[in-house]
PDB file of N, CA and C in Angstrom:
ATOM      1  N   MET A  26     140.084 105.916  81.262  1.00  0.00           N
ATOM      2  CA  MET A  26     139.587 106.741  82.345  1.00  0.00           C
ATOM      3  C   MET A  26     140.161 106.222  83.655  1.00  0.00           C
ATOM      4  N   GLU A  27     140.661 107.117  84.497  1.00  0.00           N
ATOM      5  CA  GLU A  27     141.259 106.738  85.766  1.00  0.00           C
ATOM      6  C   GLU A  27     140.205 106.486  86.828  1.00  0.00           C
ATOM      7  N   GLY A  28     140.489 105.553  87.747  1.00  0.00           N
ATOM      8  CA  GLY A  28     139.594 105.295  88.873  1.00  0.00           C
ATOM      9  C   GLY A  28     139.805 106.319  89.971  1.00  0.00           C
ATOM     10  N   PHE A  29     138.977 106.254  90.987  1.00  0.00           N
ATOM     11  CA  PHE A  29     139.049 107.204  92.100  1.00  0.00           C
ATOM     12  C   PHE A  29     139.819 106.651  93.292  1.00  0.00           C
ATOM     13  N   GLU A  30     140.388 105.434  93.140  1.00  0.00           N
ATOM     14  CA  GLU A  30     141.075 104.800  94.262  1.00  0.00           C
ATOM     15  C   GLU A  30     142.216 105.647  94.807  1.00  0.00           C
ATOM     16  N   GLY A  31     142.862 106.423  93.963  1.00  0.00           N
ATOM     17  CA  GLY A  31     143.994 107.222  94.403  1.00  0.00           C
ATOM     18  C   GLY A  31     143.604 108.569  94.984  1.00  0.00           C
ATOM     19  N   ASN A  32     142.339 108.896  95.034  1.00  0.00           N
ATOM     20  CA  ASN A  32     141.886 110.188  95.524  1.00  0.00           C
ATOM     21  C   ASN A  32     141.215 110.010  96.881  1.00  0.00           C
ATOM     22  N   PRO A  33     141.914 110.350  97.979  1.00  0.00           N
ATOM     23  CA  PRO A  33     141.349 110.128  99.309  1.00  0.00           C
ATOM     24  C   PRO A  33     140.081 110.932  99.575  1.00  0.00           C
ATOM     25  N   GLY A  34     139.927 112.089  98.951  1.00  0.00           N
ATOM     26  CA  GLY A  34     138.717 112.898  99.156  1.00  0.00           C
ATOM     27  C   GLY A  34     137.485 112.224  98.590  1.00  0.00           C
ATOM     28  N   ILE A  35     137.625 111.678  97.383  1.00  0.00           N
ATOM     29  CA  ILE A  35     136.509 110.980  96.741  1.00  0.00           C
ATOM     30  C   ILE A  35     136.176 109.714  97.528  1.00  0.00           C
ATOM     31  N   ASN A  36     137.195 108.980  97.979  1.00  0.00           N
ATOM     32  CA  ASN A  36     136.958 107.772  98.765  1.00  0.00           C
ATOM     33  C   ASN A  36     136.233 108.088 100.068  1.00  0.00           C
ATOM     34  N   LYS A  37     136.625 109.170 100.725  1.00  0.00           N
ATOM     35  CA  LYS A  37     135.979 109.553 101.980  1.00  0.00           C
ATOM     36  C   LYS A  37     134.515 109.917 101.738  1.00  0.00           C
ATOM     37  N   LEU A  38     134.250 110.685 100.681  1.00  0.00           N
ATOM     38  CA  LEU A  38     132.883 111.057 100.337  1.00  0.00           C
ATOM     39  C   LEU A  38     132.052 109.813 100.039  1.00  0.00           C
ATOM     40  N   ALA A  39     132.600 108.892  99.270  1.00  0.00           N
ATOM     41  CA  ALA A  39     131.882 107.660  98.933  1.00  0.00           C
ATOM     42  C   ALA A  39     131.553 106.859 100.188  1.00  0.00           C
ATOM     43  N   ASN A  40     132.497 106.787 101.135  1.00  0.00           N
ATOM     44  CA  ASN A  40     132.248 106.067 102.384  1.00  0.00           C
ATOM     45  C   ASN A  40     131.160 106.726 103.216  1.00  0.00           C
ATOM     46  N   VAL A  41     131.177 108.045 103.297  1.00  0.00           N
ATOM     47  CA  VAL A  41     130.143 108.770 104.052  1.00  0.00           C
ATOM     48  C   VAL A  41     128.773 108.534 103.422  1.00  0.00           C
ATOM     49  N   LEU A  42     128.677 108.661 102.096  1.00  0.00           N
ATOM     50  CA  LEU A  42     127.403 108.437 101.411  1.00  0.00           C
ATOM     51  C   LEU A  42     126.916 107.008 101.614  1.00  0.00           C
ATOM     52  N   SER A  43     127.819 106.055 101.521  1.00  0.00           N
ATOM     53  CA  SER A  43     127.454 104.651 101.712  1.00  0.00           C
ATOM     54  C   SER A  43     126.910 104.410 103.120  1.00  0.00           C
ATOM     55  N   GLN A  44     127.573 104.968 104.134  1.00  0.00           N
ATOM     56  CA  GLN A  44     127.120 104.794 105.512  1.00  0.00           C
ATOM     57  C   GLN A  44     125.756 105.439 105.738  1.00  0.00           C
ATOM     58  N   ARG A  45     125.542 106.615 105.161  1.00  0.00           N
ATOM     59  CA  ARG A  45     124.249 107.286 105.321  1.00  0.00           C
ATOM     60  C   ARG A  45     123.122 106.519 104.630  1.00  0.00           C
ATOM     61  N   MET A  46     123.400 105.965 103.457  1.00  0.00           N
ATOM     62  CA  MET A  46     122.379 105.175 102.762  1.00  0.00           C
ATOM     63  C   MET A  46     122.040 103.916 103.552  1.00  0.00           C
ATOM     64  N   LYS A  47     123.042 103.268 104.125  1.00  0.00           N
ATOM     65  CA  LYS A  47     122.787 102.084 104.946  1.00  0.00           C
ATOM     66  C   LYS A  47     121.954 102.453 106.168  1.00  0.00           C
ATOM     67  N   ALA A  48     122.266 103.566 106.811  1.00  0.00           N
ATOM     68  CA  ALA A  48     121.509 103.999 107.987  1.00  0.00           C
ATOM     69  C   ALA A  48     120.060 104.320 107.612  1.00  0.00           C
ATOM     70  N   GLU A  49     119.850 104.962 106.484  1.00  0.00           N
ATOM     71  CA  GLU A  49     118.495 105.301 106.033  1.00  0.00           C
ATOM     72  C   GLU A  49     117.700 104.043 105.741  1.00  0.00           C
ATOM     73  N   ASN A  50     118.322 103.085 105.068  1.00  0.00           N
ATOM     74  CA  ASN A  50     117.632 101.852 104.703  1.00  0.00           C
ATOM     75  C   ASN A  50     117.367 100.952 105.893  1.00  0.00           C
ATOM     76  N   SER A  51     118.102 101.101 106.960  1.00  0.00           N
ATOM     77  CA  SER A  51     117.899 100.243 108.121  1.00  0.00           C
ATOM     78  C   SER A  51     116.958 100.862 109.149  1.00  0.00           C
ATOM     79  N   SER A  52     116.390 102.037 108.848  1.00  0.00           N
ATOM     80  CA  SER A  52     115.479 102.661 109.798  1.00  0.00           C
ATOM     81  C   SER A  52     114.218 101.815 109.926  1.00  0.00           C
ATOM     82  N   PRO A  53     113.691 101.680 111.134  1.00  0.00           N
ATOM     83  CA  PRO A  53     112.549 100.808 111.361  1.00  0.00           C
ATOM     84  C   PRO A  53     111.247 101.418 110.836  1.00  0.00           C
ATOM     85  N   LEU A  54     110.306 100.540 110.586  1.00  0.00           N
ATOM     86  CA  LEU A  54     108.967 100.971 110.225  1.00  0.00           C
ATOM     87  C   LEU A  54     108.310 101.511 111.486  1.00  0.00           C
ATOM     88  N   ILE A  55     107.751 102.708 111.411  1.00  0.00           N
ATOM     89  CA  ILE A  55     107.137 103.338 112.572  1.00  0.00           C
ATOM     90  C   ILE A  55     105.674 103.590 112.264  1.00  0.00           C
ATOM     91  N   LEU A  56     104.798 103.140 113.159  1.00  0.00           N
ATOM     92  CA  LEU A  56     103.378 103.430 113.021  1.00  0.00           C
ATOM     93  C   LEU A  56     103.049 104.679 113.809  1.00  0.00           C
ATOM     94  N   ASP A  57     102.135 105.459 113.292  1.00  0.00           N
ATOM     95  CA  ASP A  57     101.807 106.755 113.862  1.00  0.00           C
ATOM     96  C   ASP A  57     100.328 107.011 113.616  1.00  0.00           C
ATOM     97  N   PHE A  58      99.759 107.949 114.332  1.00  0.00           N
ATOM     98  CA  PHE A  58      98.412 108.429 114.065  1.00  0.00           C
ATOM     99  C   PHE A  58      98.526 109.800 113.424  1.00  0.00           C
ATOM    100  N   GLY A  59      97.525 110.149 112.642  1.00  0.00           N
ATOM    101  CA  GLY A  59      97.513 111.456 112.012  1.00  0.00           C
ATOM    102  C   GLY A  59      96.091 111.928 111.802  1.00  0.00           C
ATOM    103  N   THR A  60      95.971 113.171 111.362  1.00  0.00           N
ATOM    104  CA  THR A  60      94.666 113.764 111.076  1.00  0.00           C
ATOM    105  C   THR A  60      94.731 114.426 109.708  1.00  0.00           C
ATOM    106  N   VAL A  61      93.698 114.155 108.895  1.00  0.00           N
ATOM    107  CA  VAL A  61      93.598 114.784 107.582  1.00  0.00           C
ATOM    108  C   VAL A  61      93.003 116.175 107.794  1.00  0.00           C
ATOM    109  N   GLN A  62      93.678 117.184 107.267  1.00  0.00           N
ATOM    110  CA  GLN A  62      93.265 118.579 107.433  1.00  0.00           C
ATOM    111  C   GLN A  62      92.241 118.982 106.367  1.00  0.00           C
ATOM    112  N   GLY A  63      91.655 120.147 106.526  1.00  0.00           N
ATOM    113  CA  GLY A  63      90.638 120.650 105.615  1.00  0.00           C
ATOM    114  C   GLY A  63      91.105 120.779 104.173  1.00  0.00           C
ATOM    115  N   ASP A  64      92.390 121.052 103.981  1.00  0.00           N
ATOM    116  CA  ASP A  64      92.925 121.193 102.620  1.00  0.00           C
ATOM    117  C   ASP A  64      93.466 119.875 102.065  1.00  0.00           C
ATOM    118  N   GLY A  65      93.226 118.768 102.794  1.00  0.00           N
ATOM    119  CA  GLY A  65      93.693 117.461 102.346  1.00  0.00           C
ATOM    120  C   GLY A  65      95.090 117.111 102.810  1.00  0.00           C
ATOM    121  N   SER A  66      95.758 118.054 103.484  1.00  0.00           N
ATOM    122  CA  SER A  66      97.098 117.759 103.999  1.00  0.00           C
ATOM    123  C   SER A  66      96.988 116.804 105.191  1.00  0.00           C
ATOM    124  N   LEU A  67      98.101 116.204 105.542  1.00  0.00           N
ATOM    125  CA  LEU A  67      98.159 115.238 106.626  1.00  0.00           C
ATOM    126  C   LEU A  67      99.105 115.743 107.701  1.00  0.00           C
ATOM    127  N   VAL A  68      98.642 115.727 108.949  1.00  0.00           N
ATOM    128  CA  VAL A  68      99.487 116.074 110.090  1.00  0.00           C
ATOM    129  C   VAL A  68      99.536 114.841 110.985  1.00  0.00           C
ATOM    130  N   THR A  69     100.745 114.316 111.213  1.00  0.00           N
ATOM    131  CA  THR A  69     100.876 113.149 112.084  1.00  0.00           C
ATOM    132  C   THR A  69     101.288 113.589 113.480  1.00  0.00           C
ATOM    133  N   ASP A  70     101.092 112.695 114.436  1.00  0.00           N
ATOM    134  CA  ASP A  70     101.407 113.022 115.824  1.00  0.00           C
ATOM    135  C   ASP A  70     102.901 113.216 116.057  1.00  0.00           C
ATOM    136  N   THR A  71     103.748 112.495 115.308  1.00  0.00           N
ATOM    137  CA  THR A  71     105.190 112.639 115.518  1.00  0.00           C
ATOM    138  C   THR A  71     105.847 113.609 114.547  1.00  0.00           C
ATOM    139  N   PHE A  72     105.122 114.037 113.514  1.00  0.00           N
ATOM    140  CA  PHE A  72     105.653 114.998 112.543  1.00  0.00           C
ATOM    141  C   PHE A  72     104.579 116.051 112.318  1.00  0.00           C
ATOM    142  N   PRO A  73     104.542 117.090 113.167  1.00  0.00           N
ATOM    143  CA  PRO A  73     103.437 118.044 113.154  1.00  0.00           C
ATOM    144  C   PRO A  73     103.436 119.051 112.004  1.00  0.00           C
ATOM    145  N   VAL A  74     104.333 118.893 111.045  1.00  0.00           N
ATOM    146  CA  VAL A  74     104.349 119.772 109.876  1.00  0.00           C
ATOM    147  C   VAL A  74     103.391 119.186 108.837  1.00  0.00           C
ATOM    148  N   PRO A  75     102.423 119.964 108.330  1.00  0.00           N
ATOM    149  CA  PRO A  75     101.470 119.418 107.362  1.00  0.00           C
ATOM    150  C   PRO A  75     102.151 118.908 106.088  1.00  0.00           C
ATOM    151  N   LEU A  76     101.797 117.688 105.699  1.00  0.00           N
ATOM    152  CA  LEU A  76     102.253 117.120 104.428  1.00  0.00           C
ATOM    153  C   LEU A  76     101.146 117.396 103.414  1.00  0.00           C
ATOM    154  N   PRO A  77     101.419 118.195 102.385  1.00  0.00           N
ATOM    155  CA  PRO A  77     100.374 118.544 101.429  1.00  0.00           C
ATOM    156  C   PRO A  77      99.786 117.308 100.738  1.00  0.00           C
ATOM    157  N   LYS A  78      98.511 117.402 100.364  1.00  0.00           N
ATOM    158  CA  LYS A  78      97.866 116.335  99.618  1.00  0.00           C
ATOM    159  C   LYS A  78      98.715 116.057  98.381  1.00  0.00           C
ATOM    160  N   GLY A  79      98.962 114.799  98.110  1.00  0.00           N
ATOM    161  CA  GLY A  79      99.819 114.416  96.998  1.00  0.00           C
ATOM    162  C   GLY A  79     101.259 114.168  97.418  1.00  0.00           C
ATOM    163  N   GLN A  80     101.616 114.559  98.656  1.00  0.00           N
ATOM    164  CA  GLN A  80     102.979 114.353  99.152  1.00  0.00           C
ATOM    165  C   GLN A  80     103.055 113.172 100.119  1.00  0.00           C
ATOM    166  N   TYR A  81     101.937 112.470 100.305  1.00  0.00           N
ATOM    167  CA  TYR A  81     101.920 111.249 101.104  1.00  0.00           C
ATOM    168  C   TYR A  81     101.127 110.211 100.320  1.00  0.00           C
ATOM    169  N   SER A  82     101.326 108.949 100.652  1.00  0.00           N
ATOM    170  CA  SER A  82     100.647 107.860  99.944  1.00  0.00           C
ATOM    171  C   SER A  82      99.438 107.386 100.732  1.00  0.00           C
ATOM    172  N   VAL A  83      98.501 106.749 100.024  1.00  0.00           N
ATOM    173  CA  VAL A  83      97.295 106.205 100.644  1.00  0.00           C
ATOM    174  C   VAL A  83      97.122 104.778 100.131  1.00  0.00           C
ATOM    175  N   CYS A  84      96.937 103.815 101.042  1.00  0.00           N
ATOM    176  CA  CYS A  84      96.696 102.433 100.624  1.00  0.00           C
ATOM    177  C   CYS A  84      95.412 102.359  99.821  1.00  0.00           C
ATOM    178  N   ARG A  85      95.405 101.505  98.825  1.00  0.00           N
ATOM    179  CA  ARG A  85      94.261 101.457  97.923  1.00  0.00           C
ATOM    180  C   ARG A  85      92.982 100.996  98.588  1.00  0.00           C
ATOM    181  N   HIS A  86      93.067 100.205  99.665  1.00  0.00           N
ATOM    182  CA  HIS A  86      91.833  99.733 100.288  1.00  0.00           C
ATOM    183  C   HIS A  86      91.067 100.845 101.010  1.00  0.00           C
ATOM    184  N   VAL A  87      91.722 101.960 101.257  1.00  0.00           N
ATOM    185  CA  VAL A  87      91.024 103.087 101.882  1.00  0.00           C
ATOM    186  C   VAL A  87      90.045 103.709 100.885  1.00  0.00           C
ATOM    187  N   GLY A  88      90.310 103.513  99.593  1.00  0.00           N
ATOM    188  CA  GLY A  88      89.447 104.083  98.565  1.00  0.00           C
ATOM    189  C   GLY A  88      88.520 103.074  97.907  1.00  0.00           C
ATOM    190  N   GLY A  89      88.616 101.815  98.224  1.00  0.00           N
ATOM    191  CA  GLY A  89      87.753 100.788  97.641  1.00  0.00           C
ATOM    192  C   GLY A  89      88.515  99.506  97.415  1.00  0.00           C
ATOM    193  N   LEU A  90      87.804  98.401  97.454  1.00  0.00           N
ATOM    194  CA  LEU A  90      88.447  97.097  97.326  1.00  0.00           C
ATOM    195  C   LEU A  90      87.506  96.173  96.574  1.00  0.00           C
ATOM    196  N   SER A  91      88.012  95.448  95.604  1.00  0.00           N
ATOM    197  CA  SER A  91      87.212  94.491  94.857  1.00  0.00           C
ATOM    198  C   SER A  91      87.796  93.106  95.071  1.00  0.00           C
ATOM    199  N   PHE A  92      86.931  92.131  95.297  1.00  0.00           N
ATOM    200  CA  PHE A  92      87.405  90.770  95.466  1.00  0.00           C
ATOM    201  C   PHE A  92      86.338  89.813  94.960  1.00  0.00           C
ATOM    202  N   GLU A  93      86.739  88.559  94.656  1.00  0.00           N
ATOM    203  CA  GLU A  93      85.807  87.537  94.218  1.00  0.00           C
ATOM    204  C   GLU A  93      85.660  86.490  95.294  1.00  0.00           C
ATOM    205  N   ILE A  94      84.419  86.031  95.466  1.00  0.00           N
ATOM    206  CA  ILE A  94      84.178  84.949  96.411  1.00  0.00           C
ATOM    207  C   ILE A  94      83.936  83.670  95.617  1.00  0.00           C
ATOM    208  N   SER A  95      83.943  82.504  96.292  1.00  0.00           N
ATOM    209  CA  SER A  95      83.746  81.241  95.590  1.00  0.00           C
ATOM    210  C   SER A  95      82.387  81.239  94.896  1.00  0.00           C
ATOM    211  N   GLY A  96      82.321  80.566  93.777  1.00  0.00           N
ATOM    212  CA  GLY A  96      81.099  80.546  92.996  1.00  0.00           C
ATOM    213  C   GLY A  96      81.143  81.540  91.857  1.00  0.00           C
ATOM    214  N   GLY A  97      82.234  82.278  91.730  1.00  0.00           N
ATOM    215  CA  GLY A  97      82.399  83.192  90.611  1.00  0.00           C
ATOM    216  C   GLY A  97      81.698  84.520  90.747  1.00  0.00           C
ATOM    217  N   HIS A  98      81.122  84.795  91.889  1.00  0.00           N
ATOM    218  CA  HIS A  98      80.482  86.090  92.079  1.00  0.00           C
ATOM    219  C   HIS A  98      81.522  87.143  92.413  1.00  0.00           C
ATOM    220  N   SER A  99      81.322  88.330  91.903  1.00  0.00           N
ATOM    221  CA  SER A  99      82.239  89.423  92.195  1.00  0.00           C
ATOM    222  C   SER A  99      81.518  90.451  93.041  1.00  0.00           C
ATOM    223  N   HIS A 100      82.135  90.832  94.124  1.00  0.00           N
ATOM    224  CA  HIS A 100      81.566  91.834  95.013  1.00  0.00           C
ATOM    225  C   HIS A 100      82.556  92.967  95.190  1.00  0.00           C
ATOM    226  N   THR A 101      82.059  94.181  95.264  1.00  0.00           N
ATOM    227  CA  THR A 101      82.901  95.335  95.513  1.00  0.00           C
ATOM    228  C   THR A 101      82.561  95.907  96.873  1.00  0.00           C
ATOM    229  N   VAL A 102      83.593  96.052  97.677  1.00  0.00           N
ATOM    230  CA  VAL A 102      83.436  96.673  98.988  1.00  0.00           C
ATOM    231  C   VAL A 102      84.029  98.070  98.884  1.00  0.00           C
ATOM    232  N   THR A 103      83.282  99.080  99.269  1.00  0.00           N
ATOM    233  CA  THR A 103      83.768 100.453  99.199  1.00  0.00           C
ATOM    234  C   THR A 103      83.752 101.079 100.581  1.00  0.00           C
ATOM    235  N   PRO A 104      84.878 100.976 101.292  1.00  0.00           N
ATOM    236  CA  PRO A 104      84.940 101.645 102.586  1.00  0.00           C
ATOM    237  C   PRO A 104      84.946 103.157 102.380  1.00  0.00           C
ATOM    238  N   PRO A 105      84.636 103.905 103.403  1.00  0.00           N
ATOM    239  CA  PRO A 105      84.628 105.363 103.230  1.00  0.00           C
ATOM    240  C   PRO A 105      86.007 105.885 102.843  1.00  0.00           C
ATOM    241  N   ALA A 106      86.033 106.809 101.895  1.00  0.00           N
ATOM    242  CA  ALA A 106      87.284 107.448 101.496  1.00  0.00           C
ATOM    243  C   ALA A 106      87.706 108.427 102.587  1.00  0.00           C
ATOM    244  N   ILE A 107      89.008 108.681 102.683  1.00  0.00           N
ATOM    245  CA  ILE A 107      89.458 109.619 103.707  1.00  0.00           C
ATOM    246  C   ILE A 107      88.953 111.019 103.381  1.00  0.00           C
ATOM    247  N   LYS A 108      88.634 111.742 104.444  1.00  0.00           N
ATOM    248  CA  LYS A 108      88.119 113.099 104.286  1.00  0.00           C
ATOM    249  C   LYS A 108      88.669 113.964 105.414  1.00  0.00           C
ATOM    250  N   PRO A 109      88.563 115.282 105.287  1.00  0.00           N
ATOM    251  CA  PRO A 109      89.061 116.171 106.342  1.00  0.00           C
ATOM    252  C   PRO A 109      88.462 115.822 107.703  1.00  0.00           C
ATOM    253  N   GLY A 110      89.328 115.830 108.696  1.00  0.00           N
ATOM    254  CA  GLY A 110      88.918 115.520 110.064  1.00  0.00           C
ATOM    255  C   GLY A 110      89.131 114.073 110.457  1.00  0.00           C
ATOM    256  N   ASP A 111      89.353 113.179 109.495  1.00  0.00           N
ATOM    257  CA  ASP A 111      89.556 111.764 109.808  1.00  0.00           C
ATOM    258  C   ASP A 111      90.865 111.553 110.552  1.00  0.00           C
ATOM    259  N   ARG A 112      90.789 110.682 111.569  1.00  0.00           N
ATOM    260  CA  ARG A 112      92.002 110.193 112.224  1.00  0.00           C
ATOM    261  C   ARG A 112      92.428 108.970 111.435  1.00  0.00           C
ATOM    262  N   VAL A 113      93.709 108.875 111.140  1.00  0.00           N
ATOM    263  CA  VAL A 113      94.202 107.788 110.302  1.00  0.00           C
ATOM    264  C   VAL A 113      95.418 107.131 110.935  1.00  0.00           C
ATOM    265  N   LEU A 114      95.630 105.880 110.551  1.00  0.00           N
ATOM    266  CA  LEU A 114      96.837 105.150 110.928  1.00  0.00           C
ATOM    267  C   LEU A 114      97.847 105.366 109.826  1.00  0.00           C
ATOM    268  N   VAL A 115      99.035 105.823 110.204  1.00  0.00           N
ATOM    269  CA  VAL A 115     100.086 106.152 109.246  1.00  0.00           C
ATOM    270  C   VAL A 115     101.292 105.260 109.506  1.00  0.00           C
ATOM    271  N   ALA A 116     101.806 104.656 108.448  1.00  0.00           N
ATOM    272  CA  ALA A 116     103.061 103.911 108.527  1.00  0.00           C
ATOM    273  C   ALA A 116     104.136 104.784 107.905  1.00  0.00           C
ATOM    274  N   TRP A 117     105.221 104.997 108.639  1.00  0.00           N
ATOM    275  CA  TRP A 117     106.375 105.716 108.087  1.00  0.00           C
ATOM    276  C   TRP A 117     107.297 104.684 107.481  1.00  0.00           C
ATOM    277  N   VAL A 118     107.438 104.713 106.180  1.00  0.00           N
ATOM    278  CA  VAL A 118     108.347 103.821 105.474  1.00  0.00           C
ATOM    279  C   VAL A 118     109.521 104.683 105.042  1.00  0.00           C
ATOM    280  N   GLN A 119     110.607 104.564 105.783  1.00  0.00           N
ATOM    281  CA  GLN A 119     111.757 105.454 105.670  1.00  0.00           C
ATOM    282  C   GLN A 119     111.253 106.886 105.841  1.00  0.00           C
ATOM    283  N   SER A 120     111.263 107.711 104.829  1.00  0.00           N
ATOM    284  CA  SER A 120     110.824 109.099 105.019  1.00  0.00           C
ATOM    285  C   SER A 120     109.461 109.371 104.387  1.00  0.00           C
ATOM    286  N   GLU A 121     108.747 108.321 103.990  1.00  0.00           N
ATOM    287  CA  GLU A 121     107.445 108.503 103.346  1.00  0.00           C
ATOM    288  C   GLU A 121     106.307 108.109 104.277  1.00  0.00           C
ATOM    289  N   ALA A 122     105.308 108.979 104.379  1.00  0.00           N
ATOM    290  CA  ALA A 122     104.109 108.686 105.158  1.00  0.00           C
ATOM    291  C   ALA A 122     103.114 107.955 104.265  1.00  0.00           C
ATOM    292  N   VAL A 123     102.571 106.842 104.788  1.00  0.00           N
ATOM    293  CA  VAL A 123     101.583 106.055 104.054  1.00  0.00           C
ATOM    294  C   VAL A 123     100.348 105.899 104.936  1.00  0.00           C
ATOM    295  N   VAL A 124      99.202 106.415 104.485  1.00  0.00           N
ATOM    296  CA  VAL A 124      97.950 106.250 105.224  1.00  0.00           C
ATOM    297  C   VAL A 124      97.476 104.820 104.994  1.00  0.00           C
ATOM    298  N   VAL A 125      97.381 104.068 106.099  1.00  0.00           N
ATOM    299  CA  VAL A 125      97.014 102.663 106.031  1.00  0.00           C
ATOM    300  C   VAL A 125      95.500 102.482 106.152  1.00  0.00           C
ATOM    301  N   ASP A 126      94.884 103.217 107.061  1.00  0.00           N
ATOM    302  CA  ASP A 126      93.455 103.052 107.282  1.00  0.00           C
ATOM    303  C   ASP A 126      92.916 104.217 108.084  1.00  0.00           C
ATOM    304  N   ILE A 127      91.595 104.303 108.113  1.00  0.00           N
ATOM    305  CA  ILE A 127      90.902 105.309 108.926  1.00  0.00           C
ATOM    306  C   ILE A 127      90.654 104.683 110.298  1.00  0.00           C
ATOM    307  N   ILE A 128      90.877 105.452 111.342  1.00  0.00           N
ATOM    308  CA  ILE A 128      90.675 104.987 112.708  1.00  0.00           C
ATOM    309  C   ILE A 128      89.321 105.500 113.195  1.00  0.00           C
ATOM    310  N   THR A 129      88.525 104.589 113.742  1.00  0.00           N
ATOM    311  CA  THR A 129      87.217 104.987 114.286  1.00  0.00           C
ATOM    312  C   THR A 129      87.134 104.595 115.752  1.00  0.00           C
ATOM    313  N   ASN A 130      86.220 105.208 116.464  1.00  0.00           N
ATOM    314  CA  ASN A 130      85.995 104.866 117.871  1.00  0.00           C
ATOM    315  C   ASN A 130      85.300 103.518 117.959  1.00  0.00           C
ATOM    316  N   SER A 131      85.532 102.809 119.066  1.00  0.00           N
ATOM    317  CA  SER A 131      84.897 101.506 119.254  1.00  0.00           C
ATOM    318  C   SER A 131      83.462 101.668 119.687  1.00  0.00           C
TER     319      SER A 131
END
């Protein structure tokens, strides 16, 4: 099987794809605020297009957290689950929105 080294079109395409992948991977982590909509979709302040429920990630501690303390006792902490109307902290990891926590007033 012949290599692509002799084909300038394939080499150019490979270089463009490589540069775009490097640019995508080097994008910074961006924190944002968002609001959970009535249908479970997420609208962030910097990306006002609703992300349907299931198209964004949610950190597991938003739905409950279990930990053990010294002495062998096990305790479960269950923070409130996200619901429509909640303001949330969103981390953009490349092109994926991740709900980190619920934001409340002080």
